[in-house]
XYZ file of N, CA and C in Angstrom:
411
model
N 30.946 -23.468 -2.878
C 30.876 -21.972 -3.983
C 30.261 -22.424 -4.897
N 29.215 -21.625 -5.642
C 27.719 -22.188 -6.641
C 28.414 -21.739 -8.195
N 27.772 -23.312 -8.787
C 27.775 -22.653 -9.776
C 27.212 -22.055 -10.835
N 26.020 -21.519 -10.006
C 25.488 -20.320 -10.583
C 26.146 -19.144 -11.265
N 25.925 -18.765 -11.658
C 26.302 -17.385 -11.818
C 25.470 -16.289 -11.043
N 26.366 -15.117 -10.038
C 25.404 -13.969 -9.313
C 24.958 -13.144 -9.775
N 23.579 -13.415 -9.833
C 22.203 -12.318 -10.568
C 21.812 -10.646 -9.835
N 23.066 -9.767 -10.855
C 22.987 -8.227 -10.539
C 21.472 -8.138 -9.114
N 21.181 -7.615 -7.955
C 20.413 -7.333 -7.111
C 19.392 -6.333 -8.105
N 19.968 -5.399 -9.103
C 19.013 -3.943 -10.004
C 18.040 -4.699 -10.491
N 19.249 -5.963 -11.289
C 17.822 -6.890 -12.358
C 16.821 -7.292 -11.755
N 17.397 -7.688 -10.303
C 15.802 -8.586 -9.538
C 15.281 -7.649 -9.297
N 15.499 -6.397 -8.183
C 14.361 -5.244 -8.253
C 13.610 -4.658 -9.517
N 14.511 -4.383 -11.175
C 13.432 -4.332 -11.659
C 12.435 -5.374 -12.259
N 13.243 -6.503 -11.895
C 11.440 -7.408 -12.768
C 10.119 -7.389 -11.485
N 10.984 -6.797 -10.260
C 10.021 -7.018 -9.400
C 8.909 -5.615 -9.508
N 9.526 -4.882 -9.742
C 8.665 -3.412 -9.991
C 7.599 -3.785 -10.911
N 8.502 -4.477 -12.216
C 7.447 -5.237 -13.861
C 6.472 -5.758 -13.262
N 6.585 -6.601 -12.535
C 5.343 -7.425 -11.622
C 4.679 -6.559 -10.950
N 5.694 -6.031 -10.523
C 4.098 -4.459 -9.802
C 3.196 -3.256 -10.398
N 3.873 -3.571 -11.541
C 3.331 -2.152 -12.532
C 2.660 -3.128 -13.202
N 2.280 -4.362 -13.700
C 1.610 -5.006 -14.380
C 0.658 -5.425 -13.700
N 0.714 -5.732 -12.611
C -0.248 -5.947 -11.396
C -1.220 -4.414 -11.257
N -0.414 -3.211 -11.287
C -1.467 -1.941 -11.558
C -2.102 -1.514 -12.571
N -1.264 -1.886 -13.992
C -2.338 -1.887 -14.683
C -3.238 -2.920 -15.233
N -2.836 -4.415 -14.451
C -4.161 -4.551 -14.922
C -5.291 -4.627 -13.994
N -5.220 -4.265 -12.673
C -6.188 -3.418 -11.610
C -6.553 -2.248 -12.460
N -6.125 -1.583 -12.798
C -6.534 -0.324 -13.355
C -7.352 -0.359 -14.783
N -6.607 -1.618 -15.612
C -7.826 -1.794 -16.557
C -9.550 -2.576 -15.794
N -9.259 -3.758 -15.434
C -10.472 -3.946 -14.559
C -11.076 -2.951 -14.207
N -10.478 -2.092 -13.005
C -11.588 -0.840 -12.667
C -11.882 -0.063 -13.765
N -11.537 0.298 -14.318
C -12.221 0.838 -16.240
C -12.992 0.246 -16.481
N -12.748 -1.239 -16.319
C -14.102 -1.643 -17.509
C -15.446 -1.397 -16.643
N -15.041 -1.969 -15.376
C -16.476 -2.278 -14.490
C -17.117 -0.747 -14.682
N -16.304 0.666 -14.783
C -16.763 1.538 -14.571
C -17.421 1.974 -15.720
N -17.092 1.476 -16.867
C -17.583 1.699 -18.827
C -18.627 0.553 -18.501
N -18.784 -0.620 -17.915
C -19.554 -1.424 -18.239
C -20.992 -1.115 -17.110
N -20.765 -0.271 -15.554
C -21.705 0.243 -15.092
C -22.409 1.382 -15.825
N -21.614 2.795 -16.799
C -22.025 3.160 -17.597
C -23.016 2.855 -18.222
N -22.728 1.895 -19.264
C -23.479 1.789 -20.227
C -24.704 1.107 -19.662
N -24.884 -0.409 -18.744
C -26.243 -0.454 -17.862
C -27.171 0.890 -17.473
N -25.956 1.623 -17.270
C -26.805 3.313 -16.872
C -27.214 3.500 -18.010
N -27.101 3.690 -18.810
C -27.405 3.995 -20.187
C -28.904 3.417 -20.646
N -28.493 2.525 -20.714
C -29.272 1.334 -21.153
C -30.565 1.613 -20.468
N -30.963 1.618 -19.385
C -32.028 2.209 -17.940
C -32.527 3.896 -18.633
N -31.712 4.101 -18.701
C -31.815 5.476 -18.874
C -32.566 5.457 -20.412
N -32.504 4.879 -21.092
C -33.438 4.721 -22.603
C -34.654 4.237 -22.192
N -34.411 2.935 -21.359
C -36.053 1.965 -21.366
C -36.604 3.181 -20.271
N -36.397 4.075 -19.137
C -36.767 4.883 -18.782
C -38.015 6.116 -19.562
N -36.938 6.295 -20.520
C -37.494 7.267 -21.581
C -38.757 6.742 -22.398
N -38.538 5.620 -22.644
C -39.972 4.373 -23.584
C -40.391 3.932 -22.861
N -40.585 3.902 -21.686
C -41.569 3.519 -20.665
C -42.533 5.234 -20.338
N -41.744 6.142 -20.698
C -42.091 7.765 -20.443
C -43.459 7.945 -21.663
N -42.702 6.996 -22.586
C -43.291 6.905 -24.423
C -44.510 6.341 -24.047
N -45.183 5.591 -23.160
C -46.480 4.855 -23.294
C -47.615 5.320 -23.349
N -48.859 4.436 -23.507
C -50.168 5.318 -23.624
C -50.591 5.422 -21.840
N -51.566 5.980 -21.750
C -52.304 5.833 -21.004
C -53.572 4.435 -21.642
N -53.935 3.247 -20.446
C -55.118 2.429 -21.039
C -55.131 1.315 -20.284
N -55.579 0.269 -20.366
C -55.997 -0.413 -20.001
C -55.619 -1.814 -20.670
N -55.067 -2.774 -19.886
C -54.612 -3.900 -20.385
C -55.012 -4.848 -19.621
N -55.236 -6.243 -20.584
C -55.750 -7.242 -20.345
C -54.671 -8.014 -18.959
N -55.305 -8.712 -18.384
C -54.226 -9.438 -17.350
C -55.167 -10.977 -17.315
N -54.007 -11.944 -17.102
C -54.613 -13.513 -17.154
C -54.427 -13.857 -15.849
N -55.025 -14.648 -15.367
C -54.755 -14.877 -13.926
C -53.846 -16.920 -14.569
N -52.917 -17.124 -13.536
C -52.266 -18.236 -14.054
C -53.404 -19.164 -14.074
N -53.350 -20.207 -15.797
C -53.742 -21.817 -15.736
C -55.793 -21.142 -16.255
N -55.554 -19.770 -15.777
C -57.036 -19.338 -17.330
C -56.852 -19.274 -18.271
N -57.424 -19.481 -19.320
C -57.802 -18.904 -20.663
C -58.404 -17.876 -20.908
N -58.680 -17.178 -20.302
C -59.353 -15.953 -20.437
C -58.490 -15.295 -20.071
N -59.391 -13.690 -20.459
C -59.145 -12.644 -19.447
C -59.737 -12.245 -18.379
N -59.527 -11.926 -17.044
C -60.225 -12.327 -15.681
C -59.985 -11.101 -15.233
N -59.406 -9.807 -15.699
C -59.194 -8.452 -14.769
C -58.557 -7.685 -16.423
N -58.910 -6.355 -16.076
C -58.082 -5.608 -16.675
C -57.405 -4.740 -15.673
N -56.357 -4.606 -15.814
C -55.506 -3.791 -14.985
C -54.600 -2.546 -16.140
N -54.167 -1.443 -15.526
C -53.875 0.034 -16.129
C -52.211 -0.429 -16.871
N -52.482 -0.112 -17.925
C -51.168 -0.201 -18.668
C -50.387 1.312 -17.553
N -50.907 1.864 -17.106
C -50.216 2.879 -16.821
C -49.689 2.545 -15.115
N -50.182 2.015 -14.685
C -50.077 0.870 -13.268
C -48.919 0.451 -13.895
N -48.320 -0.167 -14.682
C -48.132 -1.050 -15.375
C -46.371 -0.490 -15.275
N -46.485 0.542 -16.235
C -44.899 0.868 -16.555
C -44.967 2.115 -15.362
N -45.034 2.556 -14.652
C -44.999 3.581 -13.414
C -44.467 2.239 -12.816
N -44.530 1.352 -12.244
C -43.887 0.047 -11.642
C -42.406 -0.170 -12.142
N -42.721 -0.334 -13.489
C -41.427 -0.799 -14.166
C -40.568 0.042 -14.575
N -41.141 1.545 -14.564
C -40.374 2.684 -14.087
C -39.740 3.368 -13.324
N -40.336 2.617 -12.123
C -40.021 2.993 -10.484
C -38.900 2.436 -10.647
N -38.905 0.705 -10.865
C -37.753 0.003 -10.374
C -36.930 -0.088 -11.806
N -36.598 0.408 -12.585
C -35.998 1.335 -14.125
C -34.982 2.338 -12.972
N -35.617 3.052 -11.789
C -35.277 4.094 -11.695
C -34.731 3.681 -10.100
N -34.790 2.763 -9.550
C -34.068 2.142 -8.623
C -32.763 1.352 -8.739
N -32.858 0.778 -9.573
C -31.585 -0.227 -10.609
C -30.801 1.466 -10.928
N -30.988 2.429 -11.435
C -30.232 3.576 -11.765
C -29.581 3.896 -10.174
N -30.043 3.806 -9.826
C -29.325 4.571 -8.239
C -28.445 2.978 -7.367
N -28.944 2.132 -7.629
C -27.689 1.197 -7.354
C -26.787 1.454 -8.096
N -26.884 1.659 -9.427
C -25.951 1.646 -10.225
C -24.786 2.880 -9.535
N -25.680 4.243 -9.685
C -25.027 5.273 -9.594
C -23.992 5.033 -8.056
N -24.925 3.876 -7.169
C -23.835 4.039 -5.733
C -22.818 3.093 -6.124
N -22.982 1.637 -6.869
C -21.410 0.857 -7.792
C -20.591 1.832 -7.718
N -21.015 2.656 -9.092
C -19.975 3.849 -9.730
C -19.274 4.683 -9.534
N -19.789 5.242 -7.755
C -19.225 6.110 -6.863
C -17.399 5.140 -6.185
N -18.659 3.908 -5.747
C -17.601 2.971 -5.323
C -16.150 2.861 -6.287
N -16.459 2.409 -7.608
C -15.588 2.145 -8.494
C -14.384 3.252 -8.880
N -15.230 3.917 -8.821
C -14.700 6.081 -8.790
C -14.079 5.871 -7.973
N -13.833 5.769 -6.546
C -13.309 5.796 -5.283
C -11.606 4.981 -5.574
N -12.249 3.868 -5.754
C -11.347 2.891 -6.131
C -10.079 3.384 -6.857
N -10.600 3.533 -8.174
C -10.076 4.002 -8.915
C -8.657 4.884 -8.725
N -9.495 6.308 -8.143
C -8.301 7.185 -7.603
C -7.889 6.973 -6.732
N -8.115 5.610 -5.664
C -7.015 5.480 -4.153
C -5.765 4.676 -5.028
N -6.577 3.834 -6.212
C -5.570 3.048 -7.023
C -4.406 4.064 -7.429
N -5.317 4.928 -8.253
C -4.049 6.214 -8.833
C -2.744 6.448 -8.087
N -3.459 6.458 -6.586
C -2.380 7.898 -5.560
C -1.492 6.687 -5.556
N -1.832 5.051 -5.316
C -0.313 4.460 -5.021
C -0.166 3.289 -6.225
N 0.230 4.593 -7.287
C 1.055 4.012 -8.381
C 2.189 3.894 -8.683
N 2.985 4.696 -7.577
C 4.730 4.941 -7.232
C 5.653 3.876 -8.137
N 5.205 2.442 -7.738
C 6.005 1.485 -8.461
C 6.009 1.363 -9.838
N 4.234 1.673 -10.201
C 4.348 1.136 -11.666
C 4.904 2.132 -12.514
N 5.178 3.463 -11.822
C 5.498 4.824 -12.106
C 7.682 4.818 -12.995
N 7.316 4.011 -11.026
C 9.588 3.542 -10.949
C 9.802 2.789 -12.123
N 8.774 1.285 -12.441
C 9.135 0.978 -13.382
C 9.616 1.308 -14.765
N 8.277 2.124 -15.044
C 8.761 2.970 -16.371
C 9.931 3.900 -16.781
N 10.236 4.571 -15.160
C 10.794 4.929 -15.274
C 12.733 4.724 -15.724
N 12.334 2.668 -15.413
C 13.722 2.435 -15.341
C 13.172 0.791 -16.107
N 12.481 1.027 -17.401
C 12.543 -0.056 -18.049
C 13.289 -0.062 -18.970
N 13.764 1.208 -19.608
C 14.674 1.088 -20.468
C 16.111 0.516 -19.799
N 16.472 0.975 -18.890
C 17.576 0.655 -18.626
C 17.487 -1.312 -17.871
N 16.497 -1.709 -17.691
C 15.949 -3.342 -17.584
C 16.077 -3.393 -19.097
N 15.606 -3.188 -19.887
C 15.994 -3.812 -21.186
C 17.412 -3.793 -21.612
N 18.146 -2.812 -21.151
C 19.427 -2.786 -21.515
C 20.089 -3.928 -20.948
N 20.317 -3.796 -19.389
C 20.961 -4.998 -18.731
C 20.425 -6.524 -19.261
N 19.239 -6.313 -19.987
C 18.974 -8.155 -20.169
C 19.680 -7.811 -21.388
N 19.323 -6.672 -22.527
C 20.112 -7.576 -23.721
C 21.938 -7.897 -23.475
N 22.124 -7.352 -21.906
C 23.987 -7.223 -21.768
C 24.100 -8.687 -21.346
N 22.791 -9.594 -20.895
C 23.112 -10.556 -19.997
C 22.198 -11.661 -21.295
N 21.778 -11.125 -22.442
C 21.599 -12.258 -23.576
C 19.700 -12.378 -23.776
N 19.076 -12.094 -22.900
C 17.663 -11.937 -22.834
C 17.223 -11.017 -23.589
N 17.468 -10.800 -24.589
C 16.520 -9.498 -25.842
C 15.420 -9.343 -25.372
N 14.476 -10.624 -25.333
C 12.935 -10.199 -25.697
C 12.404 -10.866 -24.189
N 12.741 -10.734 -23.542
C 11.939 -11.156 -22.268
C 12.054 -10.213 -21.377
């Protein structure tokens, strides 16, 4: 015979649900933060594209490595176009990554049953913990 008092299975099940709820909300928060980071980066790239669109046409000096004088004159327009294209490619990549994150969020939300069960049982768990003398655990 054990000296340990018996712990109700319902209390243990509630703790399992609590752990699953914490994991659910932690993953949900992480996915939301990732989506927000991607959106912020996308907005900054869109601003960069807009700023690049305001550049003037003209020439820009080029310096060859190791030289201390201008060796040729390149087109600012060509540089701006290259930077704009690179930014647009990054926006496309971010859009693709954002689709993946949004799909993961939808899939994650479909599997929130354990978290919802915990939310529904949370008050019961608190009253059980109080009855067992674990008021704030």
